[in-house]
Amino acid sequence: MPKTHELVWSDWRSQLKHRIHTLEDLRQWISVSPDEEAAIEQSARKYRWSITPYYASLMDKNDPTCPIRQQAVPHSGEFQTFANADPDPVGDTYYRKTNRVVHKYPDRIILLITEACAVYCRHCTRKFHTTDLEGSYFETSEAASWEADFEYIASHPEIRDVLLTGGDPLTYGDEKLELIISRLRQIPHVEIIRIGSRYPVLLPQRITPEFCAMLEKYHPVWLNTHFNHPKEITPEAAEACDRLLRHGIPVQNQTVLLKGINDDLETMKTLLKELLKIRVRPYYLYHCDNVTGVSHFMTSVETGRQIMRGLLGHMTGFAVPQYIVTTKLGKIPLWEEQYHADEDGYWLENYKGETMRFSDAP
Ligand SMILES: *Cc1c(COP(=O)(O)O)cnc(C)c1O
Ligand code: SF4
């Protein structure tokens, strides 16, 4: 273990304080490849990078293709130019109504509460907002007043679902999060509060009993997290999810389909089975968006559909996520159509490719 004598492993603030963000620090954990070293050098002018000691401890010391390393250590692909890459292919900035509110769907919004994260995932969809040294979706600043944001929600009675995201909301301490959540709870039409956070994966020590007890006061609260590879399902991560679940907070998972990390059936099946074992329900499998600095992680839709064909019917029904691409028009399912029409009516196809005729409502 590297020189971390002041680091208190179980203390999330101490972990944040001792994050790895220099080449010198990183060398204490892994043998840095020439590509990684060059990318780290280039990142100094372009992209943040920062790795918690906990997440670094999961990295393979000698293998640059390690799925943890690829998600956390800068790579030359981030600086290549790809056709049609866009800093905001999903249109967050287009649908932004106030500094923090993105209102894209009829009944729900996302509240971008911060730009900060525990680890700056190299494949982040909001890479411009979180990781780009020059970028932000905030009109003014992260510290700007919240009044316009709360006012927007309060004056739109159709908003029944508020999803806190960012960046990673759990980067804030419990006190600040409680101020935000309790304020949302004063708005009668906000029925559910959701939190999108990768802390269970990147720094599970953040999920303290005190944090869970705070959230529990504001039910119904749901949490979506982001496991991409079975290696991430450690005893600490399992414990963090268990703690949330025991406080009545359902935990669901959103995976991004990433080339060379999880874009093969066996890895995906293992990930989904391991999630069920820790009682985390798979929710979405996102096709990787063509985000500037992320394109090198993209894999083909056909690969994604083949994986889906290997899951549907072969695994517990709720182990199978919805395969989705997020676009400016919203989230769009990409999986196989099993219901077909022809001139004689309808036919169905099962996971083995067997077909049958089907009568619609008479
Ligand atoms: C993904 C997303 C949501 C939540 O969508 P669900 O399908 O309900 O999980 C809400 N707002 C925006 C802008 C989103 O991108
Ligand atoms: S934790 Fe989430 S928001 Fe932050 S860099 Fe990773 S994927 Fe992006």
mmCIF file of C-alpha atoms and ligand atoms in Angstrom:
data_model
loop_
_atom_site.group_PDB
_atom_site.id
_atom_site.type_symbol
_atom_site.label_atom_id
_atom_site.label_comp_id
_atom_site.label_asym_id
_atom_site.label_seq_id
_atom_site.Cartn_x
_atom_site.Cartn_y
_atom_site.Cartn_z
ATOM 1 C CA MET A 1 0.000 0.000 0.000
ATOM 2 C CA PRO A 2 1.387 3.437 -0.984
ATOM 3 C CA LYS A 3 2.341 6.157 1.476
ATOM 4 C CA THR A 4 -1.000 7.040 2.890
ATOM 5 C CA HIS A 5 -0.156 7.129 6.569
ATOM 6 C CA GLU A 6 -2.465 10.082 7.226
ATOM 7 C CA LEU A 7 -5.280 8.512 5.291
ATOM 8 C CA VAL A 8 -8.154 7.134 7.347
ATOM 9 C CA TRP A 9 -9.487 4.465 4.992
ATOM 10 C CA SER A 10 -13.002 4.369 6.413
ATOM 11 C CA ASP A 11 -13.431 8.175 6.415
ATOM 12 C CA TRP A 12 -14.813 9.491 3.122
ATOM 13 C CA ARG A 13 -13.562 13.039 3.680
ATOM 14 C CA SER A 14 -10.086 11.708 4.321
ATOM 15 C CA GLN A 15 -10.349 9.616 1.136
ATOM 16 C CA LEU A 16 -11.362 12.729 -0.842
ATOM 17 C CA LYS A 17 -8.522 14.695 0.648
ATOM 18 C CA HIS A 18 -6.010 12.030 -0.318
ATOM 19 C CA ARG A 19 -7.186 11.592 -3.882
ATOM 20 C CA ILE A 20 -4.584 10.774 -6.489
ATOM 21 C CA HIS A 21 -4.153 13.496 -9.092
ATOM 22 C CA THR A 22 -0.488 13.624 -9.998
ATOM 23 C CA LEU A 23 1.644 11.252 -12.006
ATOM 24 C CA GLU A 24 3.908 10.867 -9.018
ATOM 25 C CA ASP A 25 1.001 9.785 -6.779
ATOM 26 C CA LEU A 26 -0.302 7.428 -9.413
ATOM 27 C CA ARG A 27 3.057 5.675 -9.777
ATOM 28 C CA GLN A 28 2.707 4.547 -6.184
ATOM 29 C CA TRP A 29 -0.312 2.490 -7.185
ATOM 30 C CA ILE A 30 0.317 1.263 -10.716
ATOM 31 C CA SER A 31 3.049 1.052 -13.298
ATOM 32 C CA VAL A 32 1.838 3.873 -15.529
ATOM 33 C CA SER A 33 1.892 3.053 -19.261
ATOM 34 C CA PRO A 34 3.467 5.438 -21.820
ATOM 35 C CA ASP A 35 -0.024 6.192 -23.201
ATOM 36 C CA GLU A 36 -1.376 7.004 -19.743
ATOM 37 C CA GLU A 37 1.617 9.173 -18.982
ATOM 38 C CA ALA A 38 1.210 11.174 -22.210
ATOM 39 C CA ALA A 39 -2.536 11.558 -21.575
ATOM 40 C CA ILE A 40 -1.928 12.756 -18.021
ATOM 41 C CA GLU A 41 0.474 15.329 -19.402
ATOM 42 C CA GLN A 42 -2.141 16.544 -21.919
ATOM 43 C CA SER A 43 -4.866 16.522 -19.270
ATOM 44 C CA ALA A 44 -3.106 19.243 -17.331
ATOM 45 C CA ARG A 45 -4.460 21.704 -19.916
ATOM 46 C CA LYS A 46 -7.791 20.072 -20.678
ATOM 47 C CA TYR A 47 -9.364 17.555 -18.278
ATOM 48 C CA ARG A 48 -9.550 17.047 -14.529
ATOM 49 C CA TRP A 49 -8.606 13.663 -13.208
ATOM 50 C CA SER A 50 -8.709 12.450 -9.650
ATOM 51 C CA ILE A 51 -8.970 8.966 -8.136
ATOM 52 C CA THR A 52 -9.977 7.982 -4.625
ATOM 53 C CA PRO A 53 -7.515 5.659 -2.861
ATOM 54 C CA TYR A 54 -10.399 3.182 -2.491
ATOM 55 C CA TYR A 55 -11.061 3.050 -6.269
ATOM 56 C CA ALA A 56 -7.314 3.055 -6.992
ATOM 57 C CA SER A 57 -6.952 -0.021 -4.788
ATOM 58 C CA LEU A 58 -9.118 -1.915 -7.309
ATOM 59 C CA MET A 59 -6.788 -1.132 -10.221
ATOM 60 C CA ASP A 60 -4.556 -3.789 -11.716
ATOM 61 C CA LYS A 61 -0.985 -2.651 -11.194
ATOM 62 C CA ASN A 62 0.369 -3.977 -14.462
ATOM 63 C CA ASP A 63 -2.507 -4.111 -16.924
ATOM 64 C CA PRO A 64 -3.530 -0.824 -18.598
ATOM 65 C CA THR A 65 -6.645 -2.542 -19.990
ATOM 66 C CA CYS A 66 -7.906 -3.119 -16.432
ATOM 67 C CA PRO A 67 -11.556 -1.962 -16.428
ATOM 68 C CA ILE A 68 -11.021 0.193 -13.339
ATOM 69 C CA ARG A 69 -7.938 1.840 -14.790
ATOM 70 C CA GLN A 70 -9.674 2.596 -18.070
ATOM 71 C CA GLN A 71 -12.515 4.331 -16.256
ATOM 72 C CA ALA A 72 -10.260 6.442 -14.031
ATOM 73 C CA VAL A 73 -6.860 7.094 -15.654
ATOM 74 C CA PRO A 74 -6.634 9.535 -18.607
ATOM 75 C CA HIS A 75 -6.176 7.950 -22.053
ATOM 76 C CA SER A 76 -4.972 9.327 -25.396
ATOM 77 C CA GLY A 77 -8.420 8.596 -26.907
ATOM 78 C CA GLU A 78 -9.772 11.590 -24.981
ATOM 79 C CA PHE A 79 -7.715 13.913 -27.169
ATOM 80 C CA GLN A 80 -8.504 12.338 -30.537
ATOM 81 C CA THR A 81 -10.997 13.931 -32.911
ATOM 82 C CA PHE A 82 -14.053 11.860 -33.807
ATOM 83 C CA ALA A 83 -16.784 12.615 -36.364
ATOM 84 C CA ASN A 84 -19.988 14.053 -34.867
ATOM 85 C CA ALA A 85 -18.620 14.222 -31.325
ATOM 86 C CA ASP A 86 -20.454 16.866 -29.322
ATOM 87 C CA PRO A 87 -19.868 18.228 -25.811
ATOM 88 C CA ASP A 88 -23.629 17.920 -25.147
ATOM 89 C CA PRO A 89 -25.224 15.336 -27.475
ATOM 90 C CA VAL A 90 -28.158 14.807 -25.074
ATOM 91 C CA GLY A 91 -29.161 18.466 -25.056
ATOM 92 C CA ASP A 92 -28.941 19.199 -21.316
ATOM 93 C CA THR A 93 -28.072 22.806 -22.086
ATOM 94 C CA TYR A 94 -30.982 23.087 -24.528
ATOM 95 C CA TYR A 95 -33.518 21.914 -21.930
ATOM 96 C CA ARG A 96 -32.051 23.900 -19.060
ATOM 97 C CA LYS A 97 -34.651 26.242 -17.588
ATOM 98 C CA THR A 98 -32.707 27.759 -14.698
ATOM 99 C CA ASN A 99 -29.132 27.538 -13.503
ATOM 100 C CA ARG A 100 -29.714 24.010 -12.162
ATOM 101 C CA VAL A 101 -33.005 22.726 -13.609
ATOM 102 C CA VAL A 102 -33.063 20.614 -16.790
ATOM 103 C CA HIS A 103 -36.692 19.974 -17.775
ATOM 104 C CA LYS A 104 -36.849 17.577 -20.699
ATOM 105 C CA TYR A 105 -39.697 15.199 -19.849
ATOM 106 C CA PRO A 106 -43.259 16.137 -18.870
ATOM 107 C CA ASP A 107 -43.355 15.049 -15.223
ATOM 108 C CA ARG A 108 -39.759 15.069 -14.006
ATOM 109 C CA ILE A 109 -36.642 17.164 -13.943
ATOM 110 C CA ILE A 110 -33.005 16.830 -13.110
ATOM 111 C CA LEU A 111 -31.386 19.248 -10.719
ATOM 112 C CA LEU A 112 -27.681 19.663 -11.503
ATOM 113 C CA ILE A 113 -26.466 20.462 -8.033
ATOM 114 C CA THR A 114 -22.688 20.340 -8.499
ATOM 115 C CA GLU A 115 -19.858 19.801 -10.984
ATOM 116 C CA ALA A 116 -17.725 17.870 -8.511
ATOM 117 C CA CYS A 117 -17.246 14.108 -8.278
ATOM 118 C CA ALA A 118 -15.185 11.665 -6.233
ATOM 119 C CA VAL A 119 -13.495 10.293 -9.342
ATOM 120 C CA TYR A 120 -13.705 11.946 -12.757
ATOM 121 C CA CYS A 121 -14.864 9.007 -14.845
ATOM 122 C CA ARG A 122 -13.210 9.228 -18.230
ATOM 123 C CA HIS A 123 -16.483 8.258 -19.952
ATOM 124 C CA CYS A 124 -18.722 10.838 -18.231
ATOM 125 C CA THR A 125 -21.722 11.911 -20.344
ATOM 126 C CA ARG A 126 -21.412 15.362 -18.835
ATOM 127 C CA LYS A 127 -17.666 15.480 -19.364
ATOM 128 C CA PHE A 128 -17.886 19.124 -20.400
ATOM 129 C CA HIS A 129 -19.609 19.971 -17.107
ATOM 130 C CA THR A 130 -17.632 17.767 -14.736
ATOM 131 C CA THR A 131 -14.207 17.185 -16.206
ATOM 132 C CA ASP A 132 -13.380 19.845 -18.780
ATOM 133 C CA LEU A 133 -11.252 22.523 -17.143
ATOM 134 C CA GLU A 134 -13.006 25.228 -19.159
ATOM 135 C CA GLY A 135 -16.495 23.817 -19.117
ATOM 136 C CA SER A 136 -19.647 24.045 -17.056
ATOM 137 C CA TYR A 137 -23.362 23.926 -17.720
ATOM 138 C CA PHE A 138 -23.948 26.416 -14.936
ATOM 139 C CA GLU A 139 -25.001 29.804 -16.253
ATOM 140 C CA THR A 140 -23.376 31.579 -13.394
ATOM 141 C CA SER A 141 -21.599 29.440 -10.849
ATOM 142 C CA GLU A 142 -22.144 26.490 -8.593
ATOM 143 C CA ALA A 143 -22.381 28.909 -5.682
ATOM 144 C CA ALA A 144 -25.169 30.989 -7.280
ATOM 145 C CA SER A 145 -28.482 31.416 -5.438
ATOM 146 C CA TRP A 146 -30.923 28.490 -5.450
ATOM 147 C CA GLU A 147 -34.064 30.620 -5.328
ATOM 148 C CA ALA A 148 -34.790 30.567 -9.072
ATOM 149 C CA ASP A 149 -34.336 26.790 -9.153
ATOM 150 C CA PHE A 150 -36.762 26.124 -6.286
ATOM 151 C CA GLU A 151 -39.156 28.731 -7.667
ATOM 152 C CA TYR A 152 -39.215 26.947 -11.045
ATOM 153 C CA ILE A 153 -40.098 23.630 -9.421
ATOM 154 C CA ALA A 154 -42.676 25.185 -7.109
ATOM 155 C CA SER A 155 -44.400 26.945 -10.025
ATOM 156 C CA HIS A 156 -44.605 23.796 -12.203
ATOM 157 C CA PRO A 157 -47.156 21.478 -10.572
ATOM 158 C CA GLU A 158 -46.555 18.849 -13.266
ATOM 159 C CA ILE A 159 -43.115 18.105 -11.737
ATOM 160 C CA ARG A 160 -43.684 15.090 -9.510
ATOM 161 C CA ASP A 161 -40.183 13.601 -9.665
ATOM 162 C CA VAL A 162 -36.941 15.482 -8.950
ATOM 163 C CA LEU A 163 -33.632 13.790 -9.683
ATOM 164 C CA LEU A 164 -30.578 15.275 -7.979
ATOM 165 C CA THR A 165 -27.525 14.851 -10.119
ATOM 166 C CA GLY A 166 -24.482 16.802 -11.299
ATOM 167 C CA GLY A 167 -21.565 15.974 -10.982
ATOM 168 C CA ASP A 168 -22.187 13.804 -8.006
ATOM 169 C CA PRO A 169 -24.603 15.187 -5.368
ATOM 170 C CA LEU A 170 -22.976 13.184 -2.571
ATOM 171 C CA THR A 171 -19.834 15.264 -2.914
ATOM 172 C CA TYR A 172 -21.715 17.707 -0.685
ATOM 173 C CA GLY A 173 -21.875 16.998 3.023
ATOM 174 C CA ASP A 174 -25.061 15.771 4.677
ATOM 175 C CA GLU A 175 -25.987 19.211 6.020
ATOM 176 C CA LYS A 176 -26.031 20.871 2.612
ATOM 177 C CA LEU A 177 -27.868 17.932 1.043
ATOM 178 C CA GLU A 178 -30.455 18.047 3.792
ATOM 179 C CA LEU A 179 -31.062 21.757 3.163
ATOM 180 C CA ILE A 180 -31.773 21.000 -0.501
ATOM 181 C CA ILE A 181 -33.902 17.912 0.093
ATOM 182 C CA SER A 182 -35.941 19.411 2.922
ATOM 183 C CA ARG A 183 -36.653 22.423 0.756
ATOM 184 C CA LEU A 184 -37.879 20.171 -2.067
ATOM 185 C CA ARG A 185 -40.093 18.345 0.424
ATOM 186 C CA GLN A 186 -41.895 21.620 1.168
ATOM 187 C CA ILE A 187 -43.201 21.593 -2.424
ATOM 188 C CA PRO A 188 -46.377 19.472 -2.207
ATOM 189 C CA HIS A 189 -46.410 18.236 -5.828
ATOM 190 C CA VAL A 190 -42.883 16.757 -5.597
ATOM 191 C CA GLU A 191 -43.879 13.155 -4.970
ATOM 192 C CA ILE A 192 -40.536 11.398 -5.260
ATOM 193 C CA ILE A 193 -36.928 12.446 -4.887
ATOM 194 C CA ARG A 194 -34.223 10.554 -6.721
ATOM 195 C CA ILE A 195 -30.476 10.805 -6.329
ATOM 196 C CA GLY A 196 -28.013 9.825 -9.035
ATOM 197 C CA SER A 197 -24.695 9.008 -7.400
ATOM 198 C CA ARG A 198 -21.625 6.958 -8.179
ATOM 199 C CA TYR A 199 -20.343 7.107 -4.593
ATOM 200 C CA PRO A 200 -21.411 3.507 -3.842
ATOM 201 C CA VAL A 201 -18.909 2.520 -6.566
ATOM 202 C CA LEU A 202 -16.173 5.143 -6.265
ATOM 203 C CA LEU A 203 -16.161 5.800 -2.532
ATOM 204 C CA PRO A 204 -18.674 3.591 -0.687
ATOM 205 C CA GLN A 205 -17.438 4.926 2.651
ATOM 206 C CA ARG A 206 -19.569 8.003 1.841
ATOM 207 C CA ILE A 207 -22.739 5.976 2.534
ATOM 208 C CA THR A 208 -22.607 6.363 6.299
ATOM 209 C CA PRO A 209 -25.376 5.384 8.726
ATOM 210 C CA GLU A 210 -25.881 9.102 9.457
ATOM 211 C CA PHE A 211 -26.347 9.898 5.771
ATOM 212 C CA CYS A 212 -28.884 7.086 5.353
ATOM 213 C CA ALA A 213 -30.755 8.156 8.490
ATOM 214 C CA MET A 214 -30.954 11.700 7.117
ATOM 215 C CA LEU A 215 -32.350 10.537 3.758
ATOM 216 C CA GLU A 216 -34.874 8.267 5.423
ATOM 217 C CA LYS A 217 -36.641 11.297 6.891
ATOM 218 C CA TYR A 218 -37.590 12.459 3.392
ATOM 219 C CA HIS A 219 -39.094 9.335 1.858
ATOM 220 C CA PRO A 220 -39.909 8.331 -0.821
ATOM 221 C CA VAL A 221 -36.249 8.657 -1.849
ATOM 222 C CA TRP A 222 -34.699 6.457 -4.562
ATOM 223 C CA LEU A 223 -31.051 6.153 -5.522
ATOM 224 C CA ASN A 224 -29.576 5.269 -8.894
ATOM 225 C CA THR A 225 -25.950 4.285 -9.024
ATOM 226 C CA HIS A 226 -23.507 3.312 -11.752
ATOM 227 C CA PHE A 227 -21.643 -0.012 -11.606
ATOM 228 C CA ASN A 228 -20.005 -0.884 -14.929
ATOM 229 C CA HIS A 229 -17.942 -3.953 -14.136
ATOM 230 C CA PRO A 230 -18.109 -6.906 -11.709
ATOM 231 C CA LYS A 231 -14.734 -5.870 -10.232
ATOM 232 C CA GLU A 232 -16.511 -2.865 -8.734
ATOM 233 C CA ILE A 233 -18.804 -5.033 -6.634
ATOM 234 C CA THR A 234 -16.609 -5.264 -3.548
ATOM 235 C CA PRO A 235 -17.621 -6.025 0.053
ATOM 236 C CA GLU A 236 -17.477 -2.265 0.782
ATOM 237 C CA ALA A 237 -19.734 -1.433 -2.169
ATOM 238 C CA ALA A 238 -22.131 -4.218 -1.163
ATOM 239 C CA GLU A 239 -22.227 -2.845 2.373
ATOM 240 C CA ALA A 240 -22.986 0.682 1.131
ATOM 241 C CA CYS A 241 -25.915 -0.594 -0.968
ATOM 242 C CA ASP A 242 -27.150 -2.776 1.888
ATOM 243 C CA ARG A 243 -27.177 0.237 4.194
ATOM 244 C CA LEU A 244 -29.244 2.287 1.746
ATOM 245 C CA LEU A 245 -31.649 -0.603 1.242
ATOM 246 C CA ARG A 246 -32.087 -1.149 4.982
ATOM 247 C CA HIS A 247 -33.104 2.492 5.271
ATOM 248 C CA GLY A 248 -35.801 1.918 2.679
ATOM 249 C CA ILE A 249 -33.955 3.530 -0.226
ATOM 250 C CA PRO A 250 -34.298 1.352 -3.335
ATOM 251 C CA VAL A 251 -31.006 1.168 -5.230
ATOM 252 C CA GLN A 252 -31.007 0.755 -9.005
ATOM 253 C CA ASN A 253 -28.142 0.638 -11.436
ATOM 254 C CA GLN A 254 -27.343 2.386 -14.690
ATOM 255 C CA THR A 255 -24.502 0.869 -16.692
ATOM 256 C CA VAL A 256 -22.813 2.497 -19.661
ATOM 257 C CA LEU A 257 -21.845 0.111 -22.448
ATOM 258 C CA LEU A 258 -18.102 0.720 -22.774
ATOM 259 C CA LYS A 259 -15.740 -0.730 -25.359
ATOM 260 C CA GLY A 260 -13.151 -3.030 -23.847
ATOM 261 C CA ILE A 261 -14.722 -2.731 -20.388
ATOM 262 C CA ASN A 262 -18.112 -4.429 -20.454
ATOM 263 C CA ASP A 263 -19.111 -4.846 -24.110
ATOM 264 C CA ASP A 264 -19.080 -8.637 -24.033
ATOM 265 C CA LEU A 265 -21.885 -10.919 -22.942
ATOM 266 C CA GLU A 266 -20.000 -12.786 -20.224
ATOM 267 C CA THR A 267 -18.845 -9.628 -18.421
ATOM 268 C CA MET A 268 -22.325 -8.116 -18.664
ATOM 269 C CA LYS A 269 -24.009 -11.288 -17.380
ATOM 270 C CA THR A 270 -21.606 -11.491 -14.450
ATOM 271 C CA LEU A 271 -22.177 -7.835 -13.615
ATOM 272 C CA LEU A 272 -25.969 -8.226 -13.666
ATOM 273 C CA LYS A 273 -25.902 -11.418 -11.587
ATOM 274 C CA GLU A 274 -23.592 -9.831 -9.034
ATOM 275 C CA LEU A 275 -25.911 -6.804 -8.818
ATOM 276 C CA LEU A 276 -28.863 -9.053 -7.979
ATOM 277 C CA LYS A 277 -26.780 -10.704 -5.250
ATOM 278 C CA ILE A 278 -26.337 -7.326 -3.555
ATOM 279 C CA ARG A 279 -30.054 -6.537 -4.157
ATOM 280 C CA VAL A 280 -29.381 -3.736 -6.631
ATOM 281 C CA ARG A 281 -31.796 -3.770 -9.515
ATOM 282 C CA PRO A 282 -30.473 -3.191 -13.073
ATOM 283 C CA TYR A 283 -32.321 -0.244 -14.631
ATOM 284 C CA TYR A 284 -30.655 1.106 -17.770
ATOM 285 C CA LEU A 285 -27.881 -0.049 -20.058
ATOM 286 C CA TYR A 286 -26.876 3.164 -21.799
ATOM 287 C CA HIS A 287 -25.413 3.124 -25.240
ATOM 288 C CA CYS A 288 -22.293 5.290 -24.901
ATOM 289 C CA ASP A 289 -23.054 8.762 -26.267
ATOM 290 C CA ASN A 290 -20.718 10.436 -28.751
ATOM 291 C CA VAL A 291 -19.519 12.969 -26.180
ATOM 292 C CA THR A 292 -16.365 14.937 -26.962
ATOM 293 C CA GLY A 293 -13.491 13.176 -25.175
ATOM 294 C CA VAL A 294 -15.516 9.973 -24.691
ATOM 295 C CA SER A 295 -15.986 8.687 -28.274
ATOM 296 C CA HIS A 296 -13.166 6.130 -27.970
ATOM 297 C CA PHE A 297 -15.360 4.199 -25.501
ATOM 298 C CA MET A 298 -18.209 3.799 -28.006
ATOM 299 C CA THR A 299 -19.168 0.373 -29.212
ATOM 300 C CA SER A 300 -21.678 -0.474 -31.954
ATOM 301 C CA VAL A 301 -25.428 -0.689 -31.433
ATOM 302 C CA GLU A 302 -25.233 -4.168 -32.984
ATOM 303 C CA THR A 303 -22.865 -5.236 -30.165
ATOM 304 C CA GLY A 304 -25.327 -3.871 -27.625
ATOM 305 C CA ARG A 305 -28.238 -5.665 -29.262
ATOM 306 C CA GLN A 306 -26.308 -8.932 -29.335
ATOM 307 C CA ILE A 307 -25.672 -8.589 -25.616
ATOM 308 C CA MET A 308 -29.373 -7.916 -25.040
ATOM 309 C CA ARG A 309 -30.245 -11.050 -27.063
ATOM 310 C CA GLY A 310 -27.954 -13.016 -24.754
ATOM 311 C CA LEU A 311 -29.714 -11.637 -21.669
ATOM 312 C CA LEU A 312 -33.436 -11.612 -22.457
ATOM 313 C CA GLY A 313 -34.997 -14.905 -21.437
ATOM 314 C CA HIS A 314 -31.636 -16.267 -20.302
ATOM 315 C CA MET A 315 -31.590 -14.369 -17.009
ATOM 316 C CA THR A 316 -33.992 -13.411 -14.234
ATOM 317 C CA GLY A 317 -36.438 -10.973 -15.835
ATOM 318 C CA PHE A 318 -35.458 -8.044 -13.667
ATOM 319 C CA ALA A 319 -31.733 -8.686 -14.159
ATOM 320 C CA VAL A 320 -32.180 -7.412 -17.713
ATOM 321 C CA PRO A 321 -31.765 -3.638 -18.052
ATOM 322 C CA GLN A 322 -33.401 -1.508 -20.724
ATOM 323 C CA TYR A 323 -30.925 -0.779 -23.514
ATOM 324 C CA ILE A 324 -31.303 2.923 -24.200
ATOM 325 C CA VAL A 325 -29.626 5.700 -26.109
ATOM 326 C CA THR A 326 -30.027 9.210 -24.723
ATOM 327 C CA THR A 327 -30.557 11.807 -27.434
ATOM 328 C CA LYS A 328 -31.759 15.381 -27.755
ATOM 329 C CA LEU A 329 -35.205 13.798 -28.225
ATOM 330 C CA GLY A 330 -34.957 11.872 -24.945
ATOM 331 C CA LYS A 331 -34.099 8.285 -24.008
ATOM 332 C CA ILE A 332 -34.860 5.868 -26.833
ATOM 333 C CA PRO A 333 -34.895 2.044 -26.478
ATOM 334 C CA LEU A 334 -32.519 0.227 -28.823
ATOM 335 C CA TRP A 335 -33.344 -3.357 -28.067
ATOM 336 C CA GLU A 336 -34.741 -6.019 -30.323
ATOM 337 C CA GLU A 337 -38.328 -5.706 -31.495
ATOM 338 C CA GLN A 338 -40.105 -8.938 -30.494
ATOM 339 C CA TYR A 339 -43.540 -7.960 -31.786
ATOM 340 C CA HIS A 340 -43.967 -7.883 -35.531
ATOM 341 C CA ALA A 341 -46.777 -7.068 -37.922
ATOM 342 C CA ASP A 342 -47.300 -8.330 -41.456
ATOM 343 C CA GLU A 343 -50.273 -8.432 -43.845
ATOM 344 C CA ASP A 344 -51.802 -11.436 -41.970
ATOM 345 C CA GLY A 345 -51.641 -9.840 -38.531
ATOM 346 C CA TYR A 346 -49.108 -10.123 -35.745
ATOM 347 C CA TRP A 347 -46.413 -12.569 -34.722
ATOM 348 C CA LEU A 348 -44.182 -12.869 -31.702
ATOM 349 C CA GLU A 349 -40.635 -14.096 -31.323
ATOM 350 C CA ASN A 350 -39.124 -15.523 -28.138
ATOM 351 C CA TYR A 351 -35.522 -15.417 -26.922
ATOM 352 C CA LYS A 352 -34.704 -18.649 -28.784
ATOM 353 C CA GLY A 353 -35.879 -17.184 -32.081
ATOM 354 C CA GLU A 354 -39.063 -19.322 -32.045
ATOM 355 C CA THR A 355 -42.085 -17.559 -33.528
ATOM 356 C CA MET A 356 -45.850 -17.763 -33.160
ATOM 357 C CA ARG A 357 -48.919 -16.004 -34.479
ATOM 358 C CA PHE A 358 -50.615 -13.643 -32.059
ATOM 359 C CA SER A 359 -54.114 -12.146 -32.126
ATOM 360 C CA ASP A 360 -54.514 -8.572 -31.077
ATOM 361 C CA ALA A 361 -57.586 -7.362 -29.164
ATOM 362 C CA PRO A 362 -60.670 -8.383 -31.213
HETATM 363 C C1 LIG B 1 -32.591 10.577 -17.700
HETATM 364 C C2 LIG B 1 -33.235 11.811 -17.377
HETATM 365 C C3 LIG B 1 -34.334 11.870 -16.501
HETATM 366 C C4 LIG B 1 -34.874 10.643 -15.806
HETATM 367 O O1 LIG B 1 -35.408 9.751 -16.742
HETATM 368 P P1 LIG B 1 -36.010 8.349 -16.281
HETATM 369 O O2 LIG B 1 -36.205 7.629 -17.575
HETATM 370 O O3 LIG B 1 -37.294 8.648 -15.581
HETATM 371 O O4 LIG B 1 -35.043 7.689 -15.377
HETATM 372 C C5 LIG B 1 -34.924 13.081 -16.292
HETATM 373 N N1 LIG B 1 -34.483 14.196 -16.883
HETATM 374 C C6 LIG B 1 -33.433 14.183 -17.733
HETATM 375 C C7 LIG B 1 -32.994 15.457 -18.374
HETATM 376 C C8 LIG B 1 -32.764 12.996 -17.992
HETATM 377 O O5 LIG B 1 -31.709 12.995 -18.807
HETATM 378 S S1 SF4 B 2 -19.396 10.252 -11.009
HETATM 379 FE FE1 SF4 B 2 -20.984 10.461 -12.594
HETATM 380 S S2 SF4 B 2 -21.055 12.661 -13.040
HETATM 381 FE FE2 SF4 B 2 -19.120 12.262 -11.982
HETATM 382 S S3 SF4 B 2 -17.592 11.916 -13.587
HETATM 383 FE FE3 SF4 B 2 -18.412 9.901 -12.977
HETATM 384 S S4 SF4 B 2 -20.083 9.529 -14.454
HETATM 385 FE FE4 SF4 B 2 -19.633 11.750 -14.512
#
